[in-house]
């Protein structure tokens, strides 16, 4: 399982989102590799799902994997809900 984190506010925000996704994955006992990437390169990196901020909705619309948009990189409730939604819909590898 591979998850990409993409933010329009710079690499620092993507890294914060990555850290929060990693923490929530641990709390749910789900295993995944999480990588923060810039919006220009997300299409070239294989992944199972993408987390992005809502300001990138248009930029991420062509993704071939499920995209979960959040308001802020600190919204751990939305991140957790998104991970559980993905698990329910697609399973977890």
PDB file of C-alpha atoms in Angstrom:
ATOM      1  CA  UNK A   1       0.000   0.000   0.000  1.00  0.00           C
ATOM      2  CA  UNK A   2       1.396   3.387  -0.969  1.00  0.00           C
ATOM      3  CA  UNK A   3      -0.097   6.781  -0.136  1.00  0.00           C
ATOM      4  CA  UNK A   4       0.999  10.119  -1.586  1.00  0.00           C
ATOM      5  CA  UNK A   5       0.523  13.416   0.229  1.00  0.00           C
ATOM      6  CA  UNK A   6       0.302  16.511  -1.979  1.00  0.00           C
ATOM      7  CA  UNK A   7      -0.201  20.096  -0.816  1.00  0.00           C
ATOM      8  CA  UNK A   8      -0.325  23.386  -2.663  1.00  0.00           C
ATOM      9  CA  UNK A   9       1.269  25.240   0.222  1.00  0.00           C
ATOM     10  CA  UNK A  10       4.745  23.843  -0.286  1.00  0.00           C
ATOM     11  CA  UNK A  11       6.824  20.859   0.687  1.00  0.00           C
ATOM     12  CA  UNK A  12       6.593  21.659   4.398  1.00  0.00           C
ATOM     13  CA  UNK A  13       2.816  21.249   4.386  1.00  0.00           C
ATOM     14  CA  UNK A  14       3.076  17.960   2.493  1.00  0.00           C
ATOM     15  CA  UNK A  15       5.541  16.750   5.099  1.00  0.00           C
ATOM     16  CA  UNK A  16       3.184  17.700   7.956  1.00  0.00           C
ATOM     17  CA  UNK A  17       0.367  15.851   6.183  1.00  0.00           C
ATOM     18  CA  UNK A  18       2.669  12.839   5.724  1.00  0.00           C
ATOM     19  CA  UNK A  19       3.511  12.804   9.436  1.00  0.00           C
ATOM     20  CA  UNK A  20      -0.182  13.003  10.371  1.00  0.00           C
ATOM     21  CA  UNK A  21      -1.116  10.197   7.957  1.00  0.00           C
ATOM     22  CA  UNK A  22       1.736   8.041   9.337  1.00  0.00           C
ATOM     23  CA  UNK A  23       0.534   8.649  12.921  1.00  0.00           C
ATOM     24  CA  UNK A  24      -3.051   7.745  12.106  1.00  0.00           C
ATOM     25  CA  UNK A  25      -2.007   4.637  10.186  1.00  0.00           C
ATOM     26  CA  UNK A  26      -0.090   3.482  13.279  1.00  0.00           C
ATOM     27  CA  UNK A  27      -3.098   4.142  15.523  1.00  0.00           C
ATOM     28  CA  UNK A  28      -5.316   2.087  13.181  1.00  0.00           C
ATOM     29  CA  UNK A  29      -2.670  -0.647  12.860  1.00  0.00           C
ATOM     30  CA  UNK A  30      -2.612  -0.244   9.065  1.00  0.00           C
ATOM     31  CA  UNK A  31       0.626  -0.642   7.131  1.00  0.00           C
ATOM     32  CA  UNK A  32       1.485   1.702   4.259  1.00  0.00           C
ATOM     33  CA  UNK A  33       4.333   3.669   2.785  1.00  0.00           C
ATOM     34  CA  UNK A  34       3.587   7.391   2.785  1.00  0.00           C
ATOM     35  CA  UNK A  35       5.502   9.776   0.530  1.00  0.00           C
ATOM     36  CA  UNK A  36       5.134  13.534   0.245  1.00  0.00           C
ATOM     37  CA  UNK A  37       5.353  14.799  -3.337  1.00  0.00           C
ATOM     38  CA  UNK A  38       4.771  18.015  -5.228  1.00  0.00           C
ATOM     39  CA  UNK A  39       1.762  18.418  -7.468  1.00  0.00           C
ATOM     40  CA  UNK A  40       3.898  18.349 -10.614  1.00  0.00           C
ATOM     41  CA  UNK A  41       5.129  14.797  -9.971  1.00  0.00           C
ATOM     42  CA  UNK A  42       2.186  12.924  -8.432  1.00  0.00           C
ATOM     43  CA  UNK A  43       1.200  11.335 -11.774  1.00  0.00           C
ATOM     44  CA  UNK A  44       4.609   9.737 -12.248  1.00  0.00           C
ATOM     45  CA  UNK A  45       4.711   7.966  -8.862  1.00  0.00           C
ATOM     46  CA  UNK A  46       2.707   4.750  -8.458  1.00  0.00           C
ATOM     47  CA  UNK A  47       0.331   4.862  -5.485  1.00  0.00           C
ATOM     48  CA  UNK A  48      -2.898   3.384  -4.169  1.00  0.00           C
ATOM     49  CA  UNK A  49      -4.372   6.626  -2.866  1.00  0.00           C
ATOM     50  CA  UNK A  50      -3.626  10.334  -2.641  1.00  0.00           C
ATOM     51  CA  UNK A  51      -4.250  12.869   0.083  1.00  0.00           C
ATOM     52  CA  UNK A  52      -4.343  16.477  -1.026  1.00  0.00           C
ATOM     53  CA  UNK A  53      -5.599  19.813   0.156  1.00  0.00           C
ATOM     54  CA  UNK A  54      -8.841  21.147  -1.333  1.00  0.00           C
ATOM     55  CA  UNK A  55      -6.990  23.937  -3.128  1.00  0.00           C
ATOM     56  CA  UNK A  56      -5.497  21.217  -5.355  1.00  0.00           C
ATOM     57  CA  UNK A  57      -8.801  19.621  -6.322  1.00  0.00           C
ATOM     58  CA  UNK A  58      -8.532  20.680  -9.968  1.00  0.00           C
ATOM     59  CA  UNK A  59      -4.864  19.674 -10.191  1.00  0.00           C
ATOM     60  CA  UNK A  60      -5.570  16.190  -8.809  1.00  0.00           C
ATOM     61  CA  UNK A  61      -8.738  15.491 -10.818  1.00  0.00           C
ATOM     62  CA  UNK A  62      -6.868  13.363 -13.377  1.00  0.00           C
ATOM     63  CA  UNK A  63      -5.448  10.950 -10.796  1.00  0.00           C
ATOM     64  CA  UNK A  64      -6.086   7.291 -11.583  1.00  0.00           C
ATOM     65  CA  UNK A  65      -6.347   6.340  -7.895  1.00  0.00           C
ATOM     66  CA  UNK A  66      -8.760   7.572  -5.209  1.00  0.00           C
ATOM     67  CA  UNK A  67      -8.047  11.128  -4.056  1.00  0.00           C
ATOM     68  CA  UNK A  68      -9.103  12.362  -0.636  1.00  0.00           C
ATOM     69  CA  UNK A  69      -9.186  16.135  -0.234  1.00  0.00           C
ATOM     70  CA  UNK A  70      -8.902  17.785   3.162  1.00  0.00           C
ATOM     71  CA  UNK A  71      -9.261  21.392   4.288  1.00  0.00           C
ATOM     72  CA  UNK A  72      -6.098  21.479   6.341  1.00  0.00           C
ATOM     73  CA  UNK A  73      -3.095  19.200   6.863  1.00  0.00           C
ATOM     74  CA  UNK A  74      -3.891  19.195  10.582  1.00  0.00           C
ATOM     75  CA  UNK A  75      -7.413  17.725  10.236  1.00  0.00           C
ATOM     76  CA  UNK A  76      -6.692  14.332  11.771  1.00  0.00           C
ATOM     77  CA  UNK A  77     -10.391  13.458  12.017  1.00  0.00           C
ATOM     78  CA  UNK A  78     -10.876  13.842   8.250  1.00  0.00           C
ATOM     79  CA  UNK A  79      -7.640  11.949   7.547  1.00  0.00           C
ATOM     80  CA  UNK A  80      -8.782   9.048   9.753  1.00  0.00           C
ATOM     81  CA  UNK A  81     -12.253   9.018   8.165  1.00  0.00           C
ATOM     82  CA  UNK A  82     -10.671   8.987   4.700  1.00  0.00           C
ATOM     83  CA  UNK A  83      -8.364   6.077   5.537  1.00  0.00           C
ATOM     84  CA  UNK A  84     -11.261   4.069   6.951  1.00  0.00           C
ATOM     85  CA  UNK A  85     -13.400   4.935   3.910  1.00  0.00           C
ATOM     86  CA  UNK A  86     -10.655   3.716   1.578  1.00  0.00           C
ATOM     87  CA  UNK A  87     -10.250   0.496   3.577  1.00  0.00           C
ATOM     88  CA  UNK A  88     -14.000  -0.170   3.464  1.00  0.00           C
ATOM     89  CA  UNK A  89     -14.325   0.531  -0.285  1.00  0.00           C
ATOM     90  CA  UNK A  90     -11.097  -0.966  -1.627  1.00  0.00           C
ATOM     91  CA  UNK A  91      -9.612  -3.183   1.085  1.00  0.00           C
ATOM     92  CA  UNK A  92      -6.055  -2.792   2.325  1.00  0.00           C
ATOM     93  CA  UNK A  93      -2.964  -4.372   0.770  1.00  0.00           C
TER      94      UNK A  93
END
